[in-house]
């Protein structure tokens, strides 16, 4: 074979080798459209998640914490897992103290690794814990802290209850339009943000409704822990009011009512949601009869389709009628569960985003939508005390 023929054969073999190499490097045609990426491995499910609760189980506000926990525990019994993962509910007593509330929140986040927290009864306690939760990026669902400052400037704090500007206006409107009050005295606890805020909102609404500030005939104060209100009440009675508005806590309300009646005051004595505890009636005794208060819930007020089933389940569990705080505790827990389910995640930031989007949630205490501040927009109820029981009078809408 000639040298030229050998060269021709080698060149042909080289060309064939290049074609075969190119064919091997060419990916197979995808007849189904764009090639789908490989599925990412599923995130490993945790063995459990922690939902924390910080409520006052001891101290001056313990009755409110105990009532709230009845509702939280009932909800937990009904829904002990979410997204297929068991829930561990961890309660830390905030001892009715602001510093302890911050410490309780810190423990729930740092030691218990809670992905969400419920609480707290008492606006001052909620504010103290809220600072810690906000810094850590952990969502919180308040049950009954009504002061506007609880959620103001907070991205991670929400609440199942209405707020004091609405509650103060509700009570002022009821006093003027239903009770015919023209002259009112206000008695506030200056040590509690809750009482100070409500007093201011009630005063503002009362002046607006009556068209004059002259109807506020006395505005006086006391400190948390005071037991003797006779000096303030004597001064109030000199102003001859038709009613006294004293939006403090239940123990104060009972004592104020008792001492006011002993001094001969015969007008209306009015308060707010923190009065709704059996201790108010126990402390006030006969003087508690006729007390009027705004609140979040009553078993006879069917505020949503969820109300009646809750009452039945609560009576079966505890053998008694539920309080507003039990109902709010139940709603707070269920709102957190609803947020986790809609987020489809245990990530606190994702849960926070879902809670912020809550709209027309059918809670026990009414239909709940969160506004831009994380506050629930919902109805209020007016209650009075008759024959030693809290009795439903009417429902007031925003």
Coordinates of C-alpha atoms in Angstrom, one line a residue:
X1 CA 0.0 0.0 0.0
X2 CA 1.3 3.3 -0.9
X3 CA 2.2 5.9 1.6
X4 CA -0.6 8.2 0.3
X5 CA -3.2 5.5 0.8
X6 CA -2.1 5.0 4.4
X7 CA -2.5 8.7 5.1
X8 CA -6.0 8.7 3.6
X9 CA -7.0 5.8 5.9
X10 CA -5.6 7.5 9.0
X11 CA -7.4 10.8 8.2
X12 CA -10.7 8.9 7.7
X13 CA -10.3 7.1 11.0
X14 CA -9.6 10.4 12.8
X15 CA -12.7 12.0 11.3
X16 CA -14.9 9.1 12.4
X17 CA -13.4 9.3 15.9
X18 CA -14.3 13.0 16.2
X19 CA -17.9 12.3 15.0
X20 CA -18.4 9.5 17.6
X21 CA -17.0 11.7 20.4
X22 CA -19.4 14.6 19.5
X23 CA -22.3 12.2 19.5
X24 CA -21.4 10.9 23.0
X25 CA -21.2 14.5 24.3
X26 CA -24.6 15.5 22.9
X27 CA -27.4 15.1 25.5
X28 CA -30.4 13.1 24.5
X29 CA -33.3 15.2 23.2
X30 CA -36.0 16.1 25.9
X31 CA -39.3 15.5 24.1
X32 CA -41.4 16.7 27.2
X33 CA -40.3 20.3 27.1
X34 CA -37.7 21.9 29.5
X35 CA -35.7 19.4 31.5
X36 CA -37.0 19.2 35.1
X37 CA -34.4 19.7 37.8
X38 CA -33.8 16.9 40.2
X39 CA -36.0 17.0 43.3
X40 CA -34.4 18.4 46.4
X41 CA -34.4 16.1 49.4
X42 CA -37.3 16.8 51.8
X43 CA -36.4 18.7 55.0
X44 CA -36.2 16.3 58.0
X45 CA -39.3 16.6 60.2
X46 CA -38.5 17.5 63.9
X47 CA -39.6 15.0 66.6
X48 CA -41.6 17.8 68.2
X49 CA -42.1 21.5 68.3
X50 CA -42.5 23.8 71.3
X51 CA -45.2 26.4 71.7
X52 CA -44.5 28.5 74.8
X53 CA -46.9 30.2 77.2
X54 CA -46.0 33.0 79.7
X55 CA -48.9 33.8 82.0
X56 CA -49.1 35.0 85.6
X57 CA -49.8 31.9 87.6
X58 CA -48.8 33.5 90.9
X59 CA -48.9 37.1 92.2
X60 CA -51.6 39.8 91.9
X61 CA -52.8 38.7 88.4
X62 CA -52.8 34.9 89.0
X63 CA -56.6 34.6 88.6
X64 CA -56.4 36.0 85.1
X65 CA -53.5 33.6 84.2
X66 CA -55.4 30.6 85.6
X67 CA -58.5 31.4 83.6
X68 CA -56.5 31.9 80.4
X69 CA -54.7 28.6 80.9
X70 CA -58.1 26.7 81.1
X71 CA -58.7 27.7 77.5
X72 CA -55.1 27.1 76.3
X73 CA -55.1 23.6 77.8
X74 CA -58.4 22.7 76.3
X75 CA -57.2 23.8 72.8
X76 CA -54.0 21.9 73.3
X77 CA -56.0 18.8 74.3
X78 CA -58.0 19.1 71.1
X79 CA -55.0 19.8 68.8
X80 CA -51.8 18.3 70.2
X81 CA -50.0 18.2 66.9
X82 CA -49.6 20.3 63.7
X83 CA -48.3 19.4 60.3
X84 CA -47.9 15.9 61.6
X85 CA -45.5 16.8 64.4
X86 CA -46.3 16.6 68.1
X87 CA -46.5 19.8 70.1
X88 CA -44.9 20.3 73.5
X89 CA -46.7 23.1 75.4
X90 CA -44.4 24.8 77.9
X91 CA -45.8 27.2 80.5
X92 CA -43.5 29.6 82.4
X93 CA -45.0 31.6 85.2
X94 CA -44.3 35.3 84.8
X95 CA -45.3 35.9 88.5
X96 CA -47.3 39.1 87.7
X97 CA -44.0 40.9 87.4
X98 CA -42.6 42.9 84.5
X99 CA -39.0 41.7 85.0
X100 CA -40.1 38.1 85.4
X101 CA -42.2 38.4 82.2
X102 CA -39.1 39.3 80.2
X103 CA -37.1 36.5 81.9
X104 CA -39.9 34.0 81.2
X105 CA -39.9 34.9 77.5
X106 CA -36.2 34.6 77.3
X107 CA -36.3 31.1 78.8
X108 CA -39.0 30.0 76.4
X109 CA -36.9 31.2 73.4
X110 CA -33.4 30.3 74.5
X111 CA -33.8 27.2 76.6
X112 CA -37.1 25.7 75.3
X113 CA -36.6 26.8 71.7
X114 CA -40.2 27.8 71.3
X115 CA -41.2 28.6 67.7
X116 CA -44.2 30.7 68.9
X117 CA -45.4 32.0 72.3
X118 CA -48.8 32.7 73.8
X119 CA -49.5 35.5 76.4
X120 CA -49.7 37.4 78.5
X121 CA -52.6 38.5 80.7
X122 CA -51.7 42.1 81.8
X123 CA -50.6 44.6 79.2
X124 CA -47.5 45.6 81.2
X125 CA -46.3 42.0 81.3
X126 CA -47.0 41.6 77.6
X127 CA -44.9 44.7 76.8
X128 CA -42.0 43.4 78.8
X129 CA -42.0 40.0 77.2
X130 CA -42.6 41.5 73.7
X131 CA -39.3 43.3 73.7
X132 CA -37.5 40.0 74.1
X133 CA -39.6 38.2 71.5
X134 CA -39.1 41.0 68.9
X135 CA -35.3 40.9 69.3
X136 CA -35.3 37.2 68.8
X137 CA -37.8 37.2 65.9
X138 CA -40.3 34.8 67.6
X139 CA -44.0 35.4 67.0
X140 CA -46.3 36.0 70.0
X141 CA -50.1 35.8 70.2
X142 CA -51.5 37.8 73.1
X143 CA -54.7 36.6 74.7
X144 CA -56.0 39.6 76.5
X145 CA -53.4 42.5 76.7
X146 CA -55.4 45.4 75.4
X147 CA -53.1 48.4 75.7
X148 CA -52.2 49.7 72.2
X149 CA -48.5 49.8 73.1
X150 CA -48.3 46.0 73.2
X151 CA -48.1 45.7 69.5
X152 CA -47.1 49.2 68.5
X153 CA -43.8 49.1 66.6
X154 CA -43.7 45.3 66.9
X155 CA -43.6 43.0 63.8
X156 CA -43.8 39.8 65.8
X157 CA -46.5 40.5 68.4
X158 CA -50.2 39.9 67.7
X159 CA -53.3 39.6 69.8
X160 CA -56.6 37.8 69.9
X161 CA -58.4 40.6 71.7
X162 CA -59.6 44.1 70.8
X163 CA -57.7 47.1 72.1
X164 CA -58.4 49.8 74.6
X165 CA -59.3 52.7 72.3
X166 CA -62.2 50.6 71.1
X167 CA -63.0 49.3 74.6
X168 CA -62.9 52.7 76.2
X169 CA -65.3 54.1 73.6
X170 CA -67.6 51.1 74.0
X171 CA -68.0 51.8 77.7
X172 CA -68.4 55.6 77.3
X173 CA -71.0 55.0 74.6
X174 CA -73.0 52.6 76.8
X175 CA -72.8 54.9 79.8
X176 CA -74.1 57.9 77.8
X177 CA -76.6 56.3 75.5
X178 CA -77.9 53.3 77.6
X179 CA -77.4 54.4 81.2
X180 CA -78.0 58.1 80.8
X181 CA -74.8 59.1 82.6
X182 CA -74.1 62.8 82.4
X183 CA -71.5 63.2 85.2
X184 CA -68.7 60.7 85.7
X185 CA -65.7 60.3 87.9
X186 CA -62.6 58.3 86.8
X187 CA -60.5 56.3 89.3
X188 CA -57.3 54.8 87.7
X189 CA -54.4 52.7 88.8
X190 CA -51.4 54.9 87.8
X191 CA -49.0 51.9 88.1
X192 CA -50.7 49.9 85.3
X193 CA -50.4 50.9 81.6
X194 CA -53.7 49.1 81.1
X195 CA -55.7 51.2 83.5
X196 CA -54.0 54.5 82.5
X197 CA -54.7 53.9 78.8
X198 CA -58.3 52.9 79.3
X199 CA -59.0 55.9 81.5
X200 CA -57.7 58.2 78.8
X201 CA -59.6 56.6 76.0
X202 CA -62.8 56.5 78.0
X203 CA -62.4 60.2 79.0
X204 CA -61.8 61.2 75.3
X205 CA -64.8 59.3 74.1
X206 CA -67.1 60.6 76.9
X207 CA -66.2 64.2 76.1
X208 CA -66.8 63.6 72.4
X209 CA -70.2 62.0 73.0
X210 CA -71.4 64.6 75.4
X211 CA -69.8 67.6 73.7
X212 CA -68.2 68.9 76.8
X213 CA -65.4 68.2 79.3
X214 CA -67.6 69.4 82.1
X215 CA -69.1 65.9 82.5
X216 CA -65.8 64.6 83.8
X217 CA -66.3 65.8 87.4
X218 CA -63.4 64.0 89.0
X219 CA -60.2 62.3 87.9
X220 CA -58.2 60.6 90.7
X221 CA -55.7 57.8 91.1
X222 CA -54.3 55.0 93.3
X223 CA -51.3 52.6 93.2
X224 CA -51.3 48.8 92.6
X225 CA -51.5 47.1 95.9
X226 CA -53.6 49.8 97.7
X227 CA -56.4 48.4 99.8
X228 CA -58.0 51.6 101.1
X229 CA -59.8 53.8 98.6
X230 CA -61.9 55.8 101.0
X231 CA -60.0 59.0 100.5
X232 CA -60.3 59.0 96.7
X233 CA -64.0 57.9 96.9
X234 CA -64.9 60.6 99.5
X235 CA -63.4 63.2 97.1
X236 CA -65.3 61.7 94.2
X237 CA -68.6 61.8 96.0
X238 CA -68.2 65.5 96.7
X239 CA -68.3 66.0 93.0
X240 CA -71.7 64.2 92.8
X241 CA -71.2 61.9 89.8
X242 CA -73.8 59.6 88.2
X243 CA -71.1 57.0 87.7
X244 CA -67.6 55.9 88.6
X245 CA -65.4 54.4 85.9
X246 CA -62.5 52.4 87.5
X247 CA -60.8 50.3 84.8
X248 CA -58.3 48.4 87.0
X249 CA -58.0 44.7 87.8
X250 CA -60.6 42.5 89.5
X251 CA -59.3 42.7 93.1
X252 CA -59.3 46.5 92.9
X253 CA -62.7 46.6 91.4
X254 CA -64.2 44.5 94.2
X255 CA -62.7 46.7 96.9
X256 CA -63.7 49.9 95.2
X257 CA -67.3 48.7 94.8
X258 CA -67.5 47.6 98.4
X259 CA -66.0 50.8 99.9
X260 CA -68.1 53.1 97.5
X261 CA -71.3 51.4 98.6
X262 CA -70.3 51.6 102.3
X263 CA -69.8 55.4 101.8
X264 CA -73.3 55.7 100.4
X265 CA -72.6 56.0 96.7
X266 CA -75.7 54.9 94.8
X267 CA -74.7 55.5 91.1
X268 CA -73.3 53.2 88.5
X269 CA -69.8 51.6 89.1
X270 CA -68.2 50.7 85.8
X271 CA -65.1 48.8 84.8
X272 CA -63.5 46.9 81.9
X273 CA -62.4 43.4 80.8
X274 CA -59.9 42.8 83.7
X275 CA -62.8 42.9 86.1
X276 CA -64.2 39.6 84.7
X277 CA -63.0 37.1 87.3
X278 CA -64.9 35.3 90.1
X279 CA -62.7 37.1 92.6
X280 CA -64.4 40.4 91.7
X281 CA -67.7 39.1 93.0
X282 CA -66.1 37.3 96.0
X283 CA -64.3 40.5 97.1
X284 CA -67.2 42.8 96.4
X285 CA -69.9 40.7 97.9
X286 CA -73.3 42.4 97.8
X287 CA -71.7 45.5 96.5
X288 CA -70.8 43.7 93.3
X289 CA -74.4 43.6 92.3
X290 CA -75.1 45.9 89.4
X291 CA -71.5 46.4 88.4
X292 CA -71.1 47.1 84.6
X293 CA -68.1 46.2 82.5
X294 CA -67.0 45.7 78.9
X295 CA -65.5 42.4 78.0
X296 CA -64.5 40.1 75.1
X297 CA -67.0 37.2 75.3
X298 CA -69.9 35.6 77.1
X299 CA -71.3 32.1 76.6
X300 CA -74.8 33.6 75.7
X301 CA -73.3 35.8 73.0
X302 CA -72.9 33.6 70.0
X303 CA -70.2 35.7 68.4
X304 CA -69.3 33.1 65.7
X305 CA -70.2 29.5 64.7
X306 CA -67.3 28.3 66.9
X307 CA -68.8 29.7 70.1
X308 CA -71.4 27.1 71.0
X309 CA -69.1 24.0 70.4
X310 CA -66.5 25.6 72.6
X311 CA -69.0 26.2 75.4
X312 CA -70.1 22.5 75.3
X313 CA -66.5 21.2 75.2
X314 CA -65.5 23.6 78.1
X315 CA -68.4 22.5 80.3
X316 CA -67.6 18.9 79.7
X317 CA -63.9 19.5 80.6
X318 CA -64.3 21.8 83.6
X319 CA -68.0 21.5 84.7
X320 CA -68.5 25.3 84.5
X321 CA -69.2 28.1 82.1
X322 CA -66.1 29.6 80.4
X323 CA -64.8 33.0 81.2
X324 CA -63.7 35.6 78.6
X325 CA -60.1 34.9 79.4
X326 CA -60.5 31.1 78.9
X327 CA -62.1 31.8 75.5
X328 CA -59.3 34.2 74.6
X329 CA -56.7 31.6 75.6
X330 CA -58.4 29.0 73.4
X331 CA -58.5 31.4 70.5
X332 CA -54.9 32.4 70.9
X333 CA -53.7 28.8 70.8
X334 CA -55.9 28.0 67.8
X335 CA -54.7 31.1 65.9
X336 CA -51.1 30.0 66.3
X337 CA -52.0 26.6 65.0
X338 CA -53.8 28.2 62.1
X339 CA -50.8 30.3 61.3
X340 CA -48.4 27.3 61.3
X341 CA -50.8 25.4 59.0
X342 CA -51.1 28.2 56.6
X343 CA -47.4 28.8 56.6
X344 CA -46.7 25.1 56.0
X345 CA -43.6 25.6 58.0
X346 CA -42.1 25.7 61.5
X347 CA -40.0 28.7 60.6
X348 CA -40.9 31.6 63.0
X349 CA -40.6 34.2 60.3
X350 CA -43.0 32.2 58.0
X351 CA -45.4 31.8 60.9
X352 CA -45.3 35.5 61.6
X353 CA -46.1 36.3 58.0
X354 CA -49.1 33.9 58.1
X355 CA -50.4 35.4 61.3
X356 CA -50.2 38.9 59.8
X357 CA -52.5 37.7 57.0
X358 CA -55.2 36.3 59.3
X359 CA -58.6 37.3 57.8
X360 CA -62.1 36.4 59.0
X361 CA -60.9 33.6 61.3
X362 CA -63.9 32.1 63.1
X363 CA -62.8 32.3 66.7
X364 CA -64.7 31.5 69.8
X365 CA -64.7 35.2 70.8
X366 CA -65.8 36.4 67.3
X367 CA -64.7 36.7 63.7
X368 CA -61.0 37.8 63.9
X369 CA -59.0 39.7 61.3
X370 CA -55.6 41.2 62.0
X371 CA -55.1 44.9 61.2
X372 CA -51.8 46.4 60.1
X373 CA -50.6 46.6 63.8
X374 CA -51.4 42.9 64.6
X375 CA -54.5 43.8 66.5
X376 CA -57.7 41.9 66.3
X377 CA -60.7 43.7 64.8
X378 CA -63.8 42.2 66.5
X379 CA -66.9 42.8 68.7
X380 CA -67.1 43.6 72.4
X381 CA -69.8 42.7 74.9
X382 CA -71.3 44.5 77.8
X383 CA -71.8 42.5 81.0
X384 CA -73.4 43.3 84.4
X385 CA -73.4 41.4 87.7
X386 CA -76.8 39.9 88.8
X387 CA -77.3 37.4 91.6
X388 CA -73.6 36.8 91.8
X389 CA -73.1 36.0 88.1
X390 CA -71.8 37.8 85.1
X391 CA -74.8 38.4 82.9
X392 CA -74.7 39.3 79.1
X393 CA -76.4 42.6 78.2
X394 CA -75.4 43.4 74.6
X395 CA -72.8 43.2 71.8
X396 CA -71.1 46.2 70.4
X397 CA -69.3 46.1 67.0
X398 CA -66.3 48.2 65.9

